[in-house]
Structure formats: C-alpha cells, structure tokens
Coordinates of C-alpha atoms and ligand atoms in Angstrom, one line a residue:
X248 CA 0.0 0.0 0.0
X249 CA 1.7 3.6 -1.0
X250 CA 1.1 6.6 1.0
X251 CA 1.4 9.9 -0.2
X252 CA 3.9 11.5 1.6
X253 CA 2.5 13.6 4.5
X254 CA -0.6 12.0 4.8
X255 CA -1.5 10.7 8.5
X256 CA -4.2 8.4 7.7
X257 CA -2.1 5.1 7.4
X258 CA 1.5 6.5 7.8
X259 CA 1.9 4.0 10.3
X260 CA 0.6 0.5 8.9
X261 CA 0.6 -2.5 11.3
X262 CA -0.3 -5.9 9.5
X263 CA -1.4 -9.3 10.9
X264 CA -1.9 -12.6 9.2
X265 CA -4.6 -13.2 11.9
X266 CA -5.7 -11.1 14.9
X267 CA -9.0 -11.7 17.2
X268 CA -10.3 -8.2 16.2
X269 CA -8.5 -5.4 14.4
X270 CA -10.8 -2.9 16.3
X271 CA -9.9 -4.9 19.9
X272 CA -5.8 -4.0 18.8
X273 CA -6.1 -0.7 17.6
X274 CA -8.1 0.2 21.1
X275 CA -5.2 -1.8 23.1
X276 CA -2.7 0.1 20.7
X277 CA -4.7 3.4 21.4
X278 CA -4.6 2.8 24.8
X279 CA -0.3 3.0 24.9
X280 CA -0.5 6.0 23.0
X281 CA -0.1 5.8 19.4
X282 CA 0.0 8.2 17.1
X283 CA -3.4 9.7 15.1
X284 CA -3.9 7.6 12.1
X285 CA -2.4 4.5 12.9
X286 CA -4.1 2.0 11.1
X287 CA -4.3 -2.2 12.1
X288 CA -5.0 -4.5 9.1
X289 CA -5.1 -8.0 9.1
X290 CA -6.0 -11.0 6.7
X291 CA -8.3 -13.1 8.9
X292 CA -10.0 -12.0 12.2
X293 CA -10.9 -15.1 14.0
X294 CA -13.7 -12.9 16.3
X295 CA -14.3 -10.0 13.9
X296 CA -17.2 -7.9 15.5
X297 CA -20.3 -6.0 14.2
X298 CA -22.4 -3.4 15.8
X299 CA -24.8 -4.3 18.2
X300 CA -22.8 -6.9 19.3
X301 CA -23.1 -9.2 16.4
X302 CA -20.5 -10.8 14.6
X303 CA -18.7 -10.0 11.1
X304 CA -17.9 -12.6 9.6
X305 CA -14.2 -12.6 8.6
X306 CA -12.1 -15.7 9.0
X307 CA -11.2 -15.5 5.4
X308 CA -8.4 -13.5 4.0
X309 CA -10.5 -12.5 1.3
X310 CA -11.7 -9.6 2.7
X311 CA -10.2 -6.5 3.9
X312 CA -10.6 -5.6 7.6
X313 CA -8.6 -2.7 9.0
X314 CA -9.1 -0.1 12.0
X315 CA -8.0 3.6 12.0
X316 CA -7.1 4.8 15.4
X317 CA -8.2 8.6 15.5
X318 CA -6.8 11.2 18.2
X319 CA -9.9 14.2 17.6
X320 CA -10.2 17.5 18.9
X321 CA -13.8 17.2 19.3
X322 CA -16.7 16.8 21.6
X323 CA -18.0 13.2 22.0
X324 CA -21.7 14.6 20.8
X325 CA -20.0 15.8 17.5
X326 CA -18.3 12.7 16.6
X327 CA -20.8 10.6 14.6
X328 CA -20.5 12.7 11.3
X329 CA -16.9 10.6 11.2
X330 CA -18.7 7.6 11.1
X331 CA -20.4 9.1 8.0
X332 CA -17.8 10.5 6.4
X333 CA -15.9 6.9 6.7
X334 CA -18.5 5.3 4.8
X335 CA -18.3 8.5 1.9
X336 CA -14.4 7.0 2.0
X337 CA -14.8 3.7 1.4
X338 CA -18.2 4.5 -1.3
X339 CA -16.3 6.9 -3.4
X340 CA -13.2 4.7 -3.1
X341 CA -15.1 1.6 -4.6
X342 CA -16.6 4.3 -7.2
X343 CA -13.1 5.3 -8.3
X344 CA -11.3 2.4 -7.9
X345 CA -14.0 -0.2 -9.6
X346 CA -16.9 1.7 -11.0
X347 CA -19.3 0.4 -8.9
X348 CA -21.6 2.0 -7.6
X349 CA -22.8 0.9 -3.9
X350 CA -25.2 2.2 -1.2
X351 CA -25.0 3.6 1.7
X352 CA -27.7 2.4 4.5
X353 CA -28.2 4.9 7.5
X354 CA -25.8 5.1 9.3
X355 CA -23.1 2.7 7.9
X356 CA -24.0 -0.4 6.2
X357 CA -22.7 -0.6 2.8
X358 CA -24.7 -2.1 0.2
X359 CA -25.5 -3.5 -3.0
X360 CA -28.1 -4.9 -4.4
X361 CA -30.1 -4.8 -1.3
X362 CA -27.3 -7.1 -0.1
X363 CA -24.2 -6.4 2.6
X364 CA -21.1 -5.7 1.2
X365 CA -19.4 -3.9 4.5
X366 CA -19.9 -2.2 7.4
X367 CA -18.1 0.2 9.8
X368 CA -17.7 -0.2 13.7
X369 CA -16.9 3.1 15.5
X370 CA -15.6 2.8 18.9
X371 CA -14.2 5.5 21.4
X372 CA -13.0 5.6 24.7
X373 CA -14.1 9.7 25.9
X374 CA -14.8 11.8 29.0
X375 CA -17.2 14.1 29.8
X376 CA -16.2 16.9 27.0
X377 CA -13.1 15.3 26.2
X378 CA -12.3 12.4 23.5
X379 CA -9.4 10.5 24.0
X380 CA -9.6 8.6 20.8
X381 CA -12.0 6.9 18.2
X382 CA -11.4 3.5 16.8
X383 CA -13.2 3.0 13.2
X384 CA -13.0 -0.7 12.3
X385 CA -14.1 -1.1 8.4
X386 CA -14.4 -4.3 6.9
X387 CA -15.3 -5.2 3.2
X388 CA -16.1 -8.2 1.5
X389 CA -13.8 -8.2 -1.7
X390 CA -13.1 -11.4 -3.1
X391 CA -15.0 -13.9 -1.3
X392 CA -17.3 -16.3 -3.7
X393 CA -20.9 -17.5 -2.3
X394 CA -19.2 -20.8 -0.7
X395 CA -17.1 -18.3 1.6
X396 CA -20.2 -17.1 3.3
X397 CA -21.7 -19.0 5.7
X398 CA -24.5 -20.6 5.0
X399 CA -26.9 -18.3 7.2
X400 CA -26.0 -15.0 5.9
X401 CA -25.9 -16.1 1.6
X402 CA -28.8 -15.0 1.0
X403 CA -27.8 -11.2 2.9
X404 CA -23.8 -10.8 1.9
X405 CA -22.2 -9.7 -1.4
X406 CA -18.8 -9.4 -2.3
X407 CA -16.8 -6.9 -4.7
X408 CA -15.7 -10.4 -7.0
X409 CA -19.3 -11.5 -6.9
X410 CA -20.4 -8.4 -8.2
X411 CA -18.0 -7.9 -11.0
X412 CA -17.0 -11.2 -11.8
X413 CA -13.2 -10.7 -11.1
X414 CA -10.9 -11.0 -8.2
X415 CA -10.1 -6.8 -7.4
X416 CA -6.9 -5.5 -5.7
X417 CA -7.4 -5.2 -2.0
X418 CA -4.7 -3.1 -2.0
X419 CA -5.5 -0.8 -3.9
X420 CA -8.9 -0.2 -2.8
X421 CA -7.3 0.1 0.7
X422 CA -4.8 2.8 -0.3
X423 CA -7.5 4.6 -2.0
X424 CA -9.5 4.5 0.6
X425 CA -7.3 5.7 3.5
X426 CA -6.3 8.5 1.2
X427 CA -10.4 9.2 0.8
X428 CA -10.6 9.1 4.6
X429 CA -7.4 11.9 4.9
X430 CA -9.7 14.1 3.0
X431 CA -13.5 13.5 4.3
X432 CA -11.8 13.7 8.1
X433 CA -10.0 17.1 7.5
X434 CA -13.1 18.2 6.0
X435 CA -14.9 17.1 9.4
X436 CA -11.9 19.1 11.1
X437 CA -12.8 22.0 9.5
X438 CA -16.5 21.6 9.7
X439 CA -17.6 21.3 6.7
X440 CA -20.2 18.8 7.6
X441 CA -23.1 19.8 5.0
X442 CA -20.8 19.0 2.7
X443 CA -19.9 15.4 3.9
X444 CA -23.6 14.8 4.4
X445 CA -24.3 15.8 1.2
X446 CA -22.0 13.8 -0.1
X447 CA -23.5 10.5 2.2
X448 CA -26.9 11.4 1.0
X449 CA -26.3 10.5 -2.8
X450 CA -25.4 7.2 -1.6
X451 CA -28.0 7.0 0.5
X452 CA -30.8 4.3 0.3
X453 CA -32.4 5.4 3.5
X454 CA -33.8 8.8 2.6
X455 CA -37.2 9.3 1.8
X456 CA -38.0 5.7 2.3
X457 CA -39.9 4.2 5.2
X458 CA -38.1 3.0 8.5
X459 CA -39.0 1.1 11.4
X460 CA -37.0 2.5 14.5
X461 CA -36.6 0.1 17.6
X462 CA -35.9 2.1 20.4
X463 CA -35.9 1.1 24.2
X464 CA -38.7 -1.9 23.5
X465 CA -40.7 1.1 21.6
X466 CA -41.3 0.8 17.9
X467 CA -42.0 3.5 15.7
X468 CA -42.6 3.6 12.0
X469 CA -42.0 6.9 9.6
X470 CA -40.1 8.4 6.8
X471 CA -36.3 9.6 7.0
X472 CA -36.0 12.4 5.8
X473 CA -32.3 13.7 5.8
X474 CA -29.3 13.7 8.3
X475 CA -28.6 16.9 10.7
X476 CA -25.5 18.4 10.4
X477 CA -24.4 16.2 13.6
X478 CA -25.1 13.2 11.8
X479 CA -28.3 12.5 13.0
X480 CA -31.3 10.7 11.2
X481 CA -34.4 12.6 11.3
X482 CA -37.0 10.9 11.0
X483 CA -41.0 12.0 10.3
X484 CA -42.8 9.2 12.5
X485 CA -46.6 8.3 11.8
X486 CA -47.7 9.7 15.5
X487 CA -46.8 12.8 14.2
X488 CA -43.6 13.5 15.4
X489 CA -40.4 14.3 14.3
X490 CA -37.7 12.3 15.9
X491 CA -33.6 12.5 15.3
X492 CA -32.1 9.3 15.8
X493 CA -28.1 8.4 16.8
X494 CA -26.6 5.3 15.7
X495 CA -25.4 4.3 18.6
X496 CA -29.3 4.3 20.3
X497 CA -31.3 2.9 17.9
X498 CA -31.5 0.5 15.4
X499 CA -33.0 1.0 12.0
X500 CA -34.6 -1.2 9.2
X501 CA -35.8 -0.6 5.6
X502 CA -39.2 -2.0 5.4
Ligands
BTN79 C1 -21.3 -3.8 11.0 O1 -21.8 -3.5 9.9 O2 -22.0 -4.3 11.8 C2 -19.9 -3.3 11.2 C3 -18.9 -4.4 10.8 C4 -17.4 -3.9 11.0 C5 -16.4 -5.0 10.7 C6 -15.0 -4.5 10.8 S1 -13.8 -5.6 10.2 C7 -12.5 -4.7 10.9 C8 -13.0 -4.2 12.2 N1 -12.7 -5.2 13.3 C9 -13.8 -5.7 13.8 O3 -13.8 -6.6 14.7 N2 -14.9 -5.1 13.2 C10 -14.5 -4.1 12.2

C-alpha cells in the first residue's frame, strides 16, 4: 500500500496474518499512546465484530478488515459525522477504484443490491467533553465467492468479486480508501459537515423511504427524511412527530 507522503491516515501500517479483532488491537494500541492515524489490518479476524454486538464474519483472507485509530479534537456529541464521512471514504473509493456503484444504508451499512457488502464499527474511549480517541474498524467483502459465506447469511452478503466477476486489488482499494478518509476527516476538522452529508446522502438508500426504528422496547414507523448536520437521522414518524435518531441508540430497518 503507497502513502502519499505527509498523509496521516495510514503513515503507520501495522499488518497481521490473523488477529481476534482489528478494532480490539487498535483500542489496546490506542490505549499506549499511538500516534493519530495508525491503522491495524489483518488478513483473517478469527472474532471479527459488528455493531450491536453481532459478529462479522471474517475468517477469510478474502476480505479487507482494517481499524483507523483517531486522536480528535472534538466533543463526543460531534463525533458521529466521522462515522459518515468513513463510509463516503470507502463509497467513493469503490466508485473510483471499480466503477461500482454501492449504497450507503443509515448510518453505515454498505450495500449493493439490497445485499451487505461492508460495514463500519466506531468505537471511542471519551470523558465528559473530552475524546481521547475513536477507533473506526471497516471491513469489506472483496473477493469472497458464495461458498465463503456461511451458509446463514448467503442470501444477505455480497462481495466486490461476486459483483464484478473478477478478483479486485485489496490493495488498492485500501490505499485509495485511506487517502479518501485523509480528505473527508480534515473536512470534518474544518467543519464542513453539509458538505460530507451531502456527499453521504447521494449514496443514500435510506432517505425518503420508510423505516422502522426500535428504540428502548418502543417501535416507531416513519419516513427519514435527511441527516442533521451532527449526523443525526431525522425521521417524520406516523404519531406525528419528528424524531432524530443516533446510531449508537437505535436501530433501523428498511421496510
Ligand atoms: C457492521 O456492519 O456491523 C460493522 C462491521 C465492522 C467490521 C469491521 S472488520 C474490521 C474491524 N474489526 C472488527 O472486529 N470489526 C470491524
């Protein structure tokens, strides 16, 4: 993977051939003080995590599965437009790099075809108006055929092979994307949020479409309608009101 010179995003590249959890090393890593931008990457992860506390399937070195330790001067409440403007990263990097096209659905999951093709884990470790760091864990399923899924999720996963009927360079789509996430994450520095968000929202295939929110044991159903400049998904819900919904709270799905 080539770095431009002076970019931080990836300056410092630690590689494993397997690794419980890129996320889990970057946090320990994080935790002894390493620098902004470091970036963990392995070939397999034998407990790879998704939000919510699922798993993410990646015992394969197929895919690519990499964390991005982050050192921001922010406030904790203004973080979540990072999450965003990591998936406009990895989007506009597949766009570039492979000419496809994927979505994005609200506030991470990337898609095609209806089906998963990656997904982004945010962690931080943060005080009361202070961050210490943020850990975001992407992974992407590049060349894995069907057979590599298992069998429960086939019907829900895509890969980037499956989709364009060649194997694709891992590398290269990595290196493109880091350099994508230099860019978006300066933007977020300099607060150009709208921008980012506008950027998101041409993935998006959340907007405008119906969503069921599940919330505390409470469901609600409505129509998003666009993301706040803090990242938030506002959402017009059928009792009438108008609700804006973090990732981290709630979970969201298409119906
Ligand atoms: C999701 O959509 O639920 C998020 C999936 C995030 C997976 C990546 S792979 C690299 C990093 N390490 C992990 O354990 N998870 C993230």
């Amino acid at each position: 993977i080539s770095i431009p010179q002076g970019q931080m995003i990836g300056a410092d590249i630690q590689h494993f051939d397997e690794i419980d959890s890129t996320n889990n090393y970057a946090k320990k890593i994080a935790n002894e003080g390493c620098a902004h931008g470091t970036v963990v990457v392995a070939e397999k992860q034998t407990t790879g995590r998704g939000r919510i506390g699922r798993q993410w399937q990646s015992d394969t070195s197929e895919g690519i599965w990499f964390s991005i330790v982050l050192r921001p001067e922010m406030k904790p409440e203004d973080l979540q437009v990072i999450t965003l403007a990591a998936s406009v990263a990895v989007v506009e990097a597949i766009e570039e790099t492979l000419g496809i096209v994927c979505g994005i659905k609200w506030p991470n999951d990337i898609i095609i075809d209806g089906k998963k093709l990656g997904g982004i884990l945010t962690e931080l470790s943060a005080e009361p108006g202070h961050v210490n760091y943020v850990v975001v864990g992407i992974g992407i399923n590049a060349n894995q055929d069907l057979e590599h899924f298992d069998y429960e999720i086939r019907q829900k996963a895509i890969s980037l092979k499956m989709c364009k009927g060649e194997t694709v360079s891992r590398s290269n789509l990595l290196g493109s994307i880091l350099t994508n996430f230099e860019e978006v994450y300066k933007g977020v520095l300099l607060g150009k949020n709208k921008e980012i968000i506008d950027r998101w929202t041409k993935y998006s295939v959340t907007i405008g479409k119906e969503v069921k929110i599940a919330y505390r044991n409470m469901e609600y159903i409505g129509t998003a309608q666009s993301v706040a400049s803090d990242g938030r998904l506002i959402v017009q819900c059928k009792d009438g009101v108008t609700r804006e919904i973090s990732a981290g709270e709630i979970q969201v799905r298409g119906l």
